[in-house]
mmCIF file of C-alpha atoms in Angstrom:
data_model
loop_
_atom_site.group_PDB
_atom_site.id
_atom_site.type_symbol
_atom_site.label_atom_id
_atom_site.label_comp_id
_atom_site.label_asym_id
_atom_site.label_seq_id
_atom_site.Cartn_x
_atom_site.Cartn_y
_atom_site.Cartn_z
ATOM 1 C CA ASN A 1 115.172 -97.543 1.261
ATOM 2 C CA ALA A 2 111.849 -99.208 2.129
ATOM 3 C CA GLY A 3 110.241 -96.605 4.447
ATOM 4 C CA VAL A 4 106.694 -97.697 5.323
ATOM 5 C CA THR A 5 105.525 -100.867 3.618
ATOM 6 C CA GLN A 6 101.927 -101.999 3.772
ATOM 7 C CA THR A 7 100.326 -105.056 2.235
ATOM 8 C CA PRO A 8 98.186 -106.039 0.485
ATOM 9 C CA LYS A 9 97.616 -103.153 -1.908
ATOM 10 C CA PHE A 10 94.213 -104.425 -3.008
ATOM 11 C CA GLN A 11 91.826 -106.841 -1.301
ATOM 12 C CA VAL A 12 88.219 -107.927 -1.773
ATOM 13 C CA LEU A 13 86.533 -109.506 1.227
ATOM 14 C CA LYS A 14 83.157 -111.027 1.815
ATOM 15 C CA THR A 15 81.030 -109.744 4.669
ATOM 16 C CA GLY A 16 81.972 -111.528 7.868
ATOM 17 C CA GLN A 17 85.476 -112.530 6.794
ATOM 18 C CA SER A 18 88.472 -111.461 8.791
ATOM 19 C CA MET A 19 91.814 -110.250 7.503
ATOM 20 C CA THR A 20 94.984 -108.497 8.540
ATOM 21 C CA LEU A 21 96.581 -105.503 6.864
ATOM 22 C CA GLN A 22 100.311 -105.589 7.419
ATOM 23 C CA CYS A 23 102.463 -102.541 8.060
ATOM 24 C CA ALA A 24 106.208 -102.427 8.589
ATOM 25 C CA GLN A 25 108.681 -99.568 8.865
ATOM 26 C CA ASP A 26 112.461 -99.661 8.883
ATOM 27 C CA MET A 27 113.152 -96.198 10.333
ATOM 28 C CA ASN A 28 112.979 -97.141 14.039
ATOM 29 C CA HIS A 29 109.971 -94.867 14.508
ATOM 30 C CA GLU A 30 108.208 -94.963 17.839
ATOM 31 C CA TYR A 31 104.893 -93.728 16.459
ATOM 32 C CA MET A 32 102.807 -95.863 14.113
ATOM 33 C CA SER A 33 99.196 -95.431 13.135
ATOM 34 C CA TRP A 34 96.411 -96.569 10.858
ATOM 35 C CA TYR A 35 94.015 -94.254 9.023
ATOM 36 C CA ARG A 36 91.101 -94.875 6.778
ATOM 37 C CA GLN A 37 90.240 -92.487 3.966
ATOM 38 C CA ASP A 38 86.703 -92.101 2.681
ATOM 39 C CA PRO A 39 85.480 -89.505 0.182
ATOM 40 C CA GLY A 40 84.821 -86.150 1.863
ATOM 41 C CA MET A 41 86.001 -87.425 5.260
ATOM 42 C CA GLY A 42 89.734 -86.953 5.017
ATOM 43 C CA LEU A 43 91.928 -89.344 6.951
ATOM 44 C CA ARG A 44 90.382 -90.663 10.135
ATOM 45 C CA LEU A 45 92.566 -92.235 12.780
ATOM 46 C CA ILE A 46 91.699 -95.843 13.622
ATOM 47 C CA HIS A 47 94.411 -96.883 16.097
ATOM 48 C CA TYR A 48 97.874 -95.690 16.944
ATOM 49 C CA SER A 49 100.910 -96.767 18.930
ATOM 50 C CA VAL A 50 103.725 -94.849 20.608
ATOM 51 C CA GLY A 51 105.970 -97.874 21.092
ATOM 52 C CA ALA A 52 106.127 -101.646 21.310
ATOM 53 C CA GLY A 53 103.404 -102.917 23.621
ATOM 54 C CA ILE A 54 101.529 -99.587 23.667
ATOM 55 C CA THR A 55 98.430 -98.995 21.564
ATOM 56 C CA ASP A 56 95.446 -96.704 21.827
ATOM 57 C CA GLN A 57 92.230 -95.978 20.016
ATOM 58 C CA GLY A 58 91.760 -93.224 17.509
ATOM 59 C CA GLU A 59 88.591 -91.652 16.155
ATOM 60 C CA VAL A 60 87.034 -94.741 14.526
ATOM 61 C CA PRO A 61 88.337 -97.893 16.282
ATOM 62 C CA ASN A 62 85.225 -100.087 16.193
ATOM 63 C CA GLY A 63 85.643 -103.273 14.189
ATOM 64 C CA TYR A 64 89.453 -103.108 14.191
ATOM 65 C CA ASN A 65 92.180 -104.523 16.397
ATOM 66 C CA VAL A 66 95.884 -103.746 16.522
ATOM 67 C CA SER A 67 98.947 -104.965 18.333
ATOM 68 C CA ARG A 68 102.549 -103.760 18.479
ATOM 69 C CA SER A 69 104.862 -106.567 19.464
ATOM 70 C CA THR A 70 107.904 -105.011 17.772
ATOM 71 C CA THR A 71 108.971 -101.480 16.898
ATOM 72 C CA GLU A 72 108.853 -102.329 13.196
ATOM 73 C CA ASP A 73 105.416 -103.904 12.761
ATOM 74 C CA PHE A 74 101.889 -102.651 13.368
ATOM 75 C CA PRO A 75 99.245 -104.937 11.837
ATOM 76 C CA LEU A 76 95.588 -103.949 11.587
ATOM 77 C CA ARG A 77 93.015 -106.720 11.969
ATOM 78 C CA LEU A 78 89.472 -106.582 10.682
ATOM 79 C CA LEU A 79 87.581 -108.961 12.907
ATOM 80 C CA SER A 80 84.386 -109.460 10.890
ATOM 81 C CA ALA A 81 84.375 -107.354 7.752
ATOM 82 C CA ALA A 82 81.374 -105.170 6.973
ATOM 83 C CA PRO A 83 80.567 -103.178 3.805
ATOM 84 C CA SER A 84 81.038 -99.982 5.887
ATOM 85 C CA GLN A 85 84.719 -100.897 6.132
ATOM 86 C CA THR A 86 85.194 -100.505 2.404
ATOM 87 C CA SER A 87 87.850 -97.814 2.286
ATOM 88 C CA VAL A 88 91.441 -96.962 1.562
ATOM 89 C CA TYR A 89 93.705 -97.680 4.522
ATOM 90 C CA PHE A 90 96.982 -95.907 5.204
ATOM 91 C CA CYS A 91 99.674 -96.866 7.652
ATOM 92 C CA ALA A 92 101.894 -94.027 8.880
ATOM 93 C CA SER A 93 104.911 -93.704 11.146
ATOM 94 C CA SER A 94 107.145 -91.035 12.631
ATOM 95 C CA TYR A 95 109.411 -90.210 15.529
ATOM 96 C CA LEU A 96 107.614 -88.762 18.517
ATOM 97 C CA GLY A 97 107.862 -85.115 19.465
ATOM 98 C CA LEU A 98 107.263 -81.734 17.890
ATOM 99 C CA SER A 99 110.468 -81.306 15.930
ATOM 100 C CA SER A 100 110.321 -80.160 12.345
ATOM 101 C CA GLY A 101 112.221 -83.308 11.467
ATOM 102 C CA ASN A 102 109.468 -85.565 12.736
ATOM 103 C CA THR A 103 107.757 -85.889 9.405
ATOM 104 C CA ILE A 104 104.973 -88.443 9.223
ATOM 105 C CA TYR A 105 105.738 -91.062 6.609
ATOM 106 C CA PHE A 106 102.924 -92.905 4.867
ATOM 107 C CA GLY A 107 102.620 -96.249 3.178
ATOM 108 C CA GLU A 108 101.184 -96.432 -0.317
ATOM 109 C CA GLY A 109 97.694 -97.342 0.859
ATOM 110 C CA SER A 110 95.566 -100.489 0.798
ATOM 111 C CA TRP A 111 92.315 -100.508 -1.147
ATOM 112 C CA LEU A 112 89.813 -102.738 0.643
ATOM 113 C CA THR A 113 86.380 -103.652 -0.712
ATOM 114 C CA VAL A 114 83.887 -105.592 1.386
ATOM 115 C CA VAL A 115 81.038 -107.177 -0.579
ATOM 116 C CA ALA B 1 89.382 -82.853 21.941
ATOM 117 C CA GLN B 2 91.427 -81.825 18.968
ATOM 118 C CA LYS B 3 89.781 -80.918 15.707
ATOM 119 C CA ILE B 4 90.919 -79.729 12.289
ATOM 120 C CA THR B 5 88.595 -77.785 9.990
ATOM 121 C CA GLN B 6 89.141 -77.147 6.318
ATOM 122 C CA THR B 7 86.164 -75.149 5.094
ATOM 123 C CA GLN B 8 86.968 -75.199 1.365
ATOM 124 C CA PRO B 9 85.977 -78.566 -0.126
ATOM 125 C CA GLY B 10 87.098 -77.427 -3.582
ATOM 126 C CA MET B 11 89.183 -74.589 -4.943
ATOM 127 C CA PHE B 12 90.165 -73.397 -8.404
ATOM 128 C CA VAL B 13 93.197 -71.279 -9.241
ATOM 129 C CA GLN B 14 94.633 -69.992 -12.484
ATOM 130 C CA GLU B 15 98.054 -71.290 -13.382
ATOM 131 C CA LYS B 16 100.879 -69.023 -12.125
ATOM 132 C CA GLU B 17 98.649 -67.342 -9.553
ATOM 133 C CA ALA B 18 98.875 -67.763 -5.784
ATOM 134 C CA VAL B 19 96.259 -69.604 -3.755
ATOM 135 C CA THR B 20 95.523 -69.887 -0.044
ATOM 136 C CA LEU B 21 94.069 -73.047 1.472
ATOM 137 C CA ASP B 22 92.443 -72.526 4.850
ATOM 138 C CA CYS B 23 92.986 -74.595 7.974
ATOM 139 C CA THR B 24 91.715 -73.898 11.460
ATOM 140 C CA TYR B 25 92.272 -76.122 14.455
ATOM 141 C CA ASP B 26 91.108 -76.552 17.983
ATOM 142 C CA THR B 27 93.309 -77.746 20.816
ATOM 143 C CA SER B 28 93.841 -77.018 24.479
ATOM 144 C CA ASP B 29 97.537 -77.927 24.348
ATOM 145 C CA PRO B 30 99.887 -74.931 24.441
ATOM 146 C CA SER B 31 102.365 -76.694 22.161
ATOM 147 C CA TYR B 32 101.622 -78.650 19.012
ATOM 148 C CA GLY B 33 102.793 -79.212 15.474
ATOM 149 C CA LEU B 34 100.948 -78.503 12.253
ATOM 150 C CA PHE B 35 101.516 -80.245 8.924
ATOM 151 C CA TRP B 36 100.295 -79.944 5.379
ATOM 152 C CA TYR B 37 100.202 -82.913 3.038
ATOM 153 C CA LYS B 38 99.416 -83.195 -0.652
ATOM 154 C CA GLN B 39 97.637 -86.181 -2.159
ATOM 155 C CA PRO B 40 97.668 -86.309 -5.970
ATOM 156 C CA SER B 41 95.283 -88.534 -7.885
ATOM 157 C CA SER B 42 97.817 -91.357 -7.693
ATOM 158 C CA GLY B 43 97.035 -91.600 -3.980
ATOM 159 C CA GLU B 44 100.348 -91.160 -2.173
ATOM 160 C CA MET B 45 100.675 -88.728 0.715
ATOM 161 C CA ILE B 46 103.385 -86.138 0.164
ATOM 162 C CA PHE B 47 104.690 -83.996 3.039
ATOM 163 C CA LEU B 48 104.791 -80.281 2.195
ATOM 164 C CA ILE B 49 105.492 -78.167 5.261
ATOM 165 C CA TYR B 50 105.610 -78.154 9.066
ATOM 166 C CA GLN B 51 105.014 -75.426 11.655
ATOM 167 C CA GLY B 52 105.686 -75.761 15.365
ATOM 168 C CA SER B 53 103.425 -73.729 17.628
ATOM 169 C CA TYR B 54 106.411 -72.029 19.268
ATOM 170 C CA ASP B 55 108.316 -71.362 16.069
ATOM 171 C CA GLN B 56 109.053 -67.663 15.822
ATOM 172 C CA GLN B 57 108.702 -67.450 12.068
ATOM 173 C CA ASN B 58 106.196 -68.805 9.605
ATOM 174 C CA ALA B 59 107.443 -71.897 7.823
ATOM 175 C CA THR B 60 108.406 -71.775 4.162
ATOM 176 C CA GLU B 61 109.423 -74.544 1.749
ATOM 177 C CA GLY B 62 110.008 -73.428 -1.804
ATOM 178 C CA ARG B 63 106.664 -72.300 -3.252
ATOM 179 C CA TYR B 64 104.836 -73.296 -0.073
ATOM 180 C CA SER B 65 104.457 -71.064 2.943
ATOM 181 C CA LEU B 66 102.366 -71.337 6.026
ATOM 182 C CA ASN B 67 100.436 -68.331 7.310
ATOM 183 C CA PHE B 68 100.351 -69.224 10.997
ATOM 184 C CA GLN B 69 98.149 -67.146 13.292
ATOM 185 C CA LYS B 70 98.294 -68.763 16.705
ATOM 186 C CA ALA B 71 95.738 -66.520 18.392
ATOM 187 C CA ARG B 72 93.228 -67.290 15.647
ATOM 188 C CA LYS B 73 94.225 -70.973 15.611
ATOM 189 C CA SER B 74 94.716 -70.926 11.883
ATOM 190 C CA ALA B 75 97.462 -72.379 9.708
ATOM 191 C CA ASN B 76 96.704 -71.524 6.110
ATOM 192 C CA LEU B 77 98.823 -72.922 3.293
ATOM 193 C CA VAL B 78 99.877 -70.478 0.601
ATOM 194 C CA ILE B 79 101.024 -71.860 -2.734
ATOM 195 C CA SER B 80 102.709 -69.279 -4.905
ATOM 196 C CA ALA B 81 102.943 -69.443 -8.702
ATOM 197 C CA SER B 82 100.555 -72.403 -9.061
ATOM 198 C CA GLN B 83 101.481 -75.155 -11.475
ATOM 199 C CA LEU B 84 99.309 -77.770 -13.161
ATOM 200 C CA GLY B 85 101.000 -80.397 -11.026
ATOM 201 C CA ASP B 86 99.622 -78.719 -7.902
ATOM 202 C CA SER B 87 96.166 -80.110 -8.701
ATOM 203 C CA ALA B 88 95.534 -82.485 -5.803
ATOM 204 C CA MET B 89 93.883 -82.923 -2.415
ATOM 205 C CA TYR B 90 95.526 -81.000 0.404
ATOM 206 C CA PHE B 91 95.272 -82.033 4.025
ATOM 207 C CA CYS B 92 96.052 -80.094 7.166
ATOM 208 C CA ALA B 93 97.113 -82.142 10.190
ATOM 209 C CA MET B 94 98.009 -81.562 13.825
ATOM 210 C CA ARG B 95 99.955 -83.485 16.447
ATOM 211 C CA PRO B 96 99.958 -82.742 20.168
ATOM 212 C CA PRO B 97 102.970 -82.978 22.488
ATOM 213 C CA SER B 98 104.372 -86.480 22.603
ATOM 214 C CA ARG B 99 104.100 -88.974 25.429
ATOM 215 C CA THR B 100 100.704 -87.769 26.516
ATOM 216 C CA SER B 101 97.517 -89.749 26.652
ATOM 217 C CA TYR B 102 96.351 -88.012 23.532
ATOM 218 C CA ASP B 103 99.306 -88.375 21.212
ATOM 219 C CA LYS B 104 97.145 -88.598 18.126
ATOM 220 C CA VAL B 105 97.934 -87.066 14.792
ATOM 221 C CA ILE B 106 94.644 -85.987 13.276
ATOM 222 C CA PHE B 107 93.787 -84.722 9.811
ATOM 223 C CA GLY B 108 91.236 -82.358 8.410
ATOM 224 C CA PRO B 109 88.756 -83.359 5.661
ATOM 225 C CA GLY B 110 90.917 -81.887 2.924
ATOM 226 C CA THR B 111 90.603 -79.339 0.128
ATOM 227 C CA SER B 112 90.598 -80.322 -3.517
ATOM 228 C CA LEU B 113 92.652 -77.864 -5.567
ATOM 229 C CA SER B 114 92.329 -77.646 -9.329
ATOM 230 C CA VAL B 115 94.796 -75.547 -11.301
ATOM 231 C CA ILE B 116 93.384 -74.151 -14.542
ATOM 232 C CA PRO B 117 95.725 -73.597 -17.494
#
């Protein structure tokens, strides 16, 4: 009963380093997305995907890359970490469509600090 | 472009009383879905309630109900009989019709609710 699994849970990076946040879901969801959460800003959409091979930018895509080679996985890459990317990152997934059953499921969050 | 507004950064409510958390949205799509999520201090995102724009009745889930006013573009969350465990951040979210160029689920900035014993 894994749901949405994201790793690592905590990470400290130095400015300029690169890293990948992993996200996997086992519910065969078409939709996957990455959000960052900063105090007073809510959850802001970084990138999202509506299926394998299809990705698009969200509200704050700069400095991040994504790919979707399989339905299950949606990694988020920080190309050259900056202190402004210190945040809590959430991966989320759901079926597409406007049905009441299409709840958005979230991972537990990844706390990233860039020093 | 879609936008979610939650104008109450912080709210207080007495235990056992009802509270309304405001959410207004902006979209040009005629159909959309609206969600409310709860985030306690432990950090996880907990789904509370969903309202489809063409649903005939306002959604209810236990102590949660959604006061949906489509013409006003508002989707306020009502929590009845508040409990101490309701103290948390609450986020309103919206998703457009699927398989469009703009299939983005966006969230508002959130409202922090504190329940006072």
